[in-house]
Amino acid sequence: MDEDVLTTLKILIIGESGVGKSSLLLRFTDDTFDPELAATIGVDFKVKTISVDGNKAKLAIWDTAGQERFRTLTPSYYRGAQGVILVYDVTRRDTFVKLDNWLNELETYCTRNDIVKMLVGNKIDKENREVDRNEGLKFARKHSMLFIEASAKTCDGVQCAFEELVEKIIQTPGLWESESQNRGVKLSNKEEGYGGGACGGYCSML
Amino acid sequence: PGPAQEPRSPCCLVCAQGRNLKAVLCQRCSSRGVMCVLPQLLLPAMRKKAVAAGSGGSGGDVVREHWLVRDMFSFENVGFTRDVGNVKFLVCADCEAGPIGWHCLDDKESFYVALERVAHE
């Protein structure tokens, strides 16, 4: 581990199918190479390093890998998260309307109530917008969330979103631990049961 | 495909302590430091298959030379696929090219990055 890493944070990305959650984490390349393996198997999570105000943080970013289609992600997905990025598609109002459900789920399963939330209105590069910026902003304020509009395609705002979220987490006392205390992100999905669930983890449902 | 490549001399890649001298980057999108796996040890003659299990089991190289990374948070940018049996494949976090390596769930402290699947700068 690098000496200068301040902390390790667990960040979740949630939202309806097709809003571009996974794309937020992708750097688009203009070549024709298709990352077939990642697309076929699905990426569970990514470790990324981010620098905010001179502080380096390692992020373990969990994407739902399509499991949102089956509703209700397993509790272990939410457990221990310090930050969440809630994504909707500005060209699909239904994905905005469903945000309430996601907030409910978050409230139900999150192990802490001071988790930092950021709302991201994605796909602003597209023309047929159905949700205007003010609506997003209003919803975010109402639920005490950070807000940003972004385009994963043009990379507009994406880096910003992660930086702001991490900045806010670092400013929240008690939400994160210094690197020496925090070695706790579990790699295996097969965690011990939580509430007696038979599967208890993040097993493939495909 | 084809006969195994002649292993490149490790002397240009590792220091006397067996750690990497150069930054380890994604071959596909190396424009920014994609991955820097410090500290690590060279693990020669490791006979493991880093095959693309997702592509129908066909194709793939037997990869013998790996960087061994002991802590997943040593990576700057790496993605982990969902489980394939008891293996997770490693991909570039930025462009998802891969697999560049693998991790076996039976050994929590070993992450292997194939030398021939990454760039060294």
Tab-separated table of N, CA and C in Angstrom, chain A residues 107-166:
chain	number	residue	atom	x	y	z
A	107	GLU	N	-32.001	3.324	2.312
A	107	GLU	CA	-32.304	3.556	3.717
A	107	GLU	C	-32.495	2.238	4.463
A	108	THR	N	-33.092	1.291	3.775
A	108	THR	CA	-33.351	-0.002	4.396
A	108	THR	C	-32.061	-0.765	4.699
A	109	TYR	N	-31.141	-0.730	3.768
A	109	TYR	CA	-29.989	-1.633	3.878
A	109	TYR	C	-28.683	-0.990	4.325
A	110	CYS	N	-28.613	0.316	4.253
A	110	CYS	CA	-27.339	0.931	4.609
A	110	CYS	C	-27.084	0.814	6.093
A	111	THR	N	-25.851	0.515	6.436
A	111	THR	CA	-25.541	0.281	7.842
A	111	THR	C	-25.275	1.589	8.577
A	112	ARG	N	-25.193	2.681	7.853
A	112	ARG	CA	-24.971	3.963	8.531
A	112	ARG	C	-25.886	5.003	7.909
A	113	ASN	N	-26.246	5.995	8.706
A	113	ASN	CA	-27.174	6.977	8.157
A	113	ASN	C	-26.484	8.244	7.669
A	114	ASP	N	-25.153	8.304	7.845
A	114	ASP	CA	-24.469	9.501	7.380
A	114	ASP	C	-23.766	9.282	6.036
A	115	ILE	N	-24.182	8.236	5.339
A	115	ILE	CA	-23.606	7.962	4.024
A	115	ILE	C	-23.807	9.191	3.113
A	116	VAL	N	-22.763	9.510	2.344
A	116	VAL	CA	-22.842	10.683	1.466
A	116	VAL	C	-23.437	10.269	0.120
A	117	LYS	N	-24.467	11.006	-0.282
A	117	LYS	CA	-25.163	10.657	-1.514
A	117	LYS	C	-24.943	11.713	-2.589
A	118	MET	N	-24.769	11.253	-3.788
A	118	MET	CA	-24.680	12.176	-4.912
A	118	MET	C	-25.633	11.737	-6.012
A	119	LEU	N	-26.401	12.691	-6.510
A	119	LEU	CA	-27.322	12.420	-7.607
A	119	LEU	C	-26.634	12.813	-8.911
A	120	VAL	N	-26.665	11.913	-9.871
A	120	VAL	CA	-26.056	12.210	-11.176
A	120	VAL	C	-27.100	12.071	-12.286
A	121	GLY	N	-27.377	13.170	-12.953
A	121	GLY	CA	-28.225	13.134	-14.143
A	121	GLY	C	-27.317	12.877	-15.335
A	122	ASN	N	-27.441	11.696	-15.900
A	122	ASN	CA	-26.483	11.273	-16.931
A	122	ASN	C	-27.044	11.469	-18.340
A	123	LYS	N	-26.184	11.385	-19.313
A	123	LYS	CA	-26.506	11.450	-20.752
A	123	LYS	C	-26.937	12.842	-21.201
A	124	ILE	N	-26.333	13.881	-20.659
A	124	ILE	CA	-26.710	15.236	-21.085
A	124	ILE	C	-26.215	15.546	-22.501
A	125	ASP	N	-25.427	14.633	-23.068
A	125	ASP	CA	-25.014	14.836	-24.461
A	125	ASP	C	-26.145	14.525	-25.437
A	126	LYS	N	-27.181	13.822	-24.963
A	126	LYS	CA	-28.301	13.472	-25.845
A	126	LYS	C	-29.300	14.622	-25.935
A	127	GLU	N	-30.073	14.623	-27.025
A	127	GLU	CA	-30.922	15.785	-27.275
A	127	GLU	C	-32.310	15.709	-26.652
A	128	ASN	N	-32.858	14.533	-26.576
A	128	ASN	CA	-34.246	14.403	-26.130
A	128	ASN	C	-34.393	14.380	-24.613
A	129	ARG	N	-34.030	15.445	-23.992
A	129	ARG	CA	-34.064	15.535	-22.541
A	129	ARG	C	-35.504	15.548	-22.012
A	130	GLU	N	-35.751	14.787	-20.960
A	130	GLU	CA	-37.088	14.754	-20.350
A	130	GLU	C	-37.081	15.295	-18.921
A	131	VAL	N	-35.906	15.380	-18.333
A	131	VAL	CA	-35.814	15.885	-16.961
A	131	VAL	C	-34.873	17.084	-16.972
A	132	ASP	N	-35.385	18.248	-16.630
A	132	ASP	CA	-34.477	19.395	-16.698
A	132	ASP	C	-33.645	19.521	-15.436
A	133	ARG	N	-32.629	20.309	-15.571
A	133	ARG	CA	-31.613	20.414	-14.530
A	133	ARG	C	-32.194	20.809	-13.174
A	134	ASN	N	-33.167	21.740	-13.217
A	134	ASN	CA	-33.751	22.223	-11.969
A	134	ASN	C	-34.502	21.147	-11.193
A	135	GLU	N	-35.159	20.280	-11.933
A	135	GLU	CA	-35.863	19.177	-11.268
A	135	GLU	C	-34.883	18.292	-10.509
A	136	GLY	N	-33.783	18.000	-11.175
A	136	GLY	CA	-32.753	17.176	-10.538
A	136	GLY	C	-32.214	17.851	-9.298
A	137	LEU	N	-31.919	19.128	-9.470
A	137	LEU	CA	-31.352	19.910	-8.364
A	137	LEU	C	-32.307	19.943	-7.169
A	138	LYS	N	-33.587	20.144	-7.469
A	138	LYS	CA	-34.601	20.221	-6.424
A	138	LYS	C	-34.707	18.897	-5.662
A	139	PHE	N	-34.714	17.815	-6.423
A	139	PHE	CA	-34.809	16.486	-5.817
A	139	PHE	C	-33.586	16.214	-4.926
A	140	ALA	N	-32.452	16.626	-5.434
A	140	ALA	CA	-31.211	16.410	-4.681
A	140	ALA	C	-31.230	17.195	-3.374
A	141	ARG	N	-31.666	18.446	-3.441
A	141	ARG	CA	-31.735	19.281	-2.231
A	141	ARG	C	-32.675	18.685	-1.211
A	142	LYS	N	-33.834	18.245	-1.703
A	142	LYS	CA	-34.855	17.693	-0.829
A	142	LYS	C	-34.302	16.509	-0.035
A	143	HIS	N	-33.407	15.751	-0.641
A	143	HIS	CA	-32.870	14.557	0.023
A	143	HIS	C	-31.419	14.739	0.464
A	144	SER	N	-31.013	15.967	0.572
A	144	SER	CA	-29.645	16.277	1.026
A	144	SER	C	-28.569	15.523	0.247
A	145	MET	N	-28.672	15.596	-1.056
A	145	MET	CA	-27.676	14.929	-1.889
A	145	MET	C	-26.878	15.976	-2.666
A	146	LEU	N	-25.662	15.636	-2.977
A	146	LEU	CA	-24.905	16.438	-3.928
A	146	LEU	C	-25.538	16.213	-5.294
A	147	PHE	N	-25.339	17.150	-6.201
A	147	PHE	CA	-25.961	16.990	-7.513
A	147	PHE	C	-25.016	17.411	-8.621
A	148	ILE	N	-25.060	16.650	-9.682
A	148	ILE	CA	-24.250	16.999	-10.837
A	148	ILE	C	-24.918	16.406	-12.073
A	149	GLU	N	-24.797	17.118	-13.178
A	149	GLU	CA	-25.225	16.523	-14.436
A	149	GLU	C	-23.971	16.097	-15.186
A	150	ALA	N	-24.085	15.013	-15.919
A	150	ALA	CA	-22.881	14.443	-16.518
A	150	ALA	C	-23.164	13.773	-17.849
A	151	SER	N	-22.129	13.577	-18.577
A	151	SER	CA	-22.188	12.733	-19.752
A	151	SER	C	-21.012	11.776	-19.697
A	152	ALA	N	-21.341	10.519	-19.516
A	152	ALA	CA	-20.265	9.531	-19.467
A	152	ALA	C	-19.603	9.437	-20.832
A	153	LYS	N	-20.373	9.767	-21.862
A	153	LYS	CA	-19.854	9.650	-23.223
A	153	LYS	C	-18.766	10.687	-23.480
A	154	THR	N	-19.025	11.892	-23.042
A	154	THR	CA	-18.030	12.942	-23.274
A	154	THR	C	-17.142	13.132	-22.046
A	155	CYS	N	-17.419	12.350	-21.011
A	155	CYS	CA	-16.681	12.439	-19.751
A	155	CYS	C	-16.949	13.723	-18.982
A	156	ASP	N	-17.935	14.491	-19.445
A	156	ASP	CA	-18.306	15.724	-18.749
A	156	ASP	C	-18.768	15.419	-17.338
A	157	GLY	N	-18.157	16.049	-16.383
A	157	GLY	CA	-18.676	15.977	-15.022
A	157	GLY	C	-18.407	14.688	-14.268
A	158	VAL	N	-17.921	13.668	-14.948
A	158	VAL	CA	-17.792	12.384	-14.283
A	158	VAL	C	-16.698	12.404	-13.212
A	159	GLN	N	-15.545	12.878	-13.605
A	159	GLN	CA	-14.437	12.970	-12.654
A	159	GLN	C	-14.847	13.849	-11.475
A	160	CYS	N	-15.498	14.933	-11.811
A	160	CYS	CA	-16.008	15.881	-10.828
A	160	CYS	C	-16.899	15.199	-9.796
A	161	ALA	N	-17.756	14.331	-10.294
A	161	ALA	CA	-18.702	13.650	-9.415
A	161	ALA	C	-17.960	12.845	-8.358
A	162	PHE	N	-16.983	12.075	-8.786
A	162	PHE	CA	-16.234	11.255	-7.839
A	162	PHE	C	-15.441	12.129	-6.865
A	163	GLU	N	-14.864	13.201	-7.391
A	163	GLU	CA	-14.059	14.063	-6.531
A	163	GLU	C	-14.906	14.744	-5.456
A	164	GLU	N	-16.050	15.260	-5.883
A	164	GLU	CA	-16.930	15.937	-4.921
A	164	GLU	C	-17.410	14.980	-3.839
A	165	LEU	N	-17.764	13.795	-4.281
A	165	LEU	CA	-18.260	12.797	-3.333
A	165	LEU	C	-17.187	12.461	-2.296
A	166	VAL	N	-15.991	12.226	-2.778
A	166	VAL	CA	-14.895	11.860	-1.872
A	166	VAL	C	-14.567	13.024	-0.938
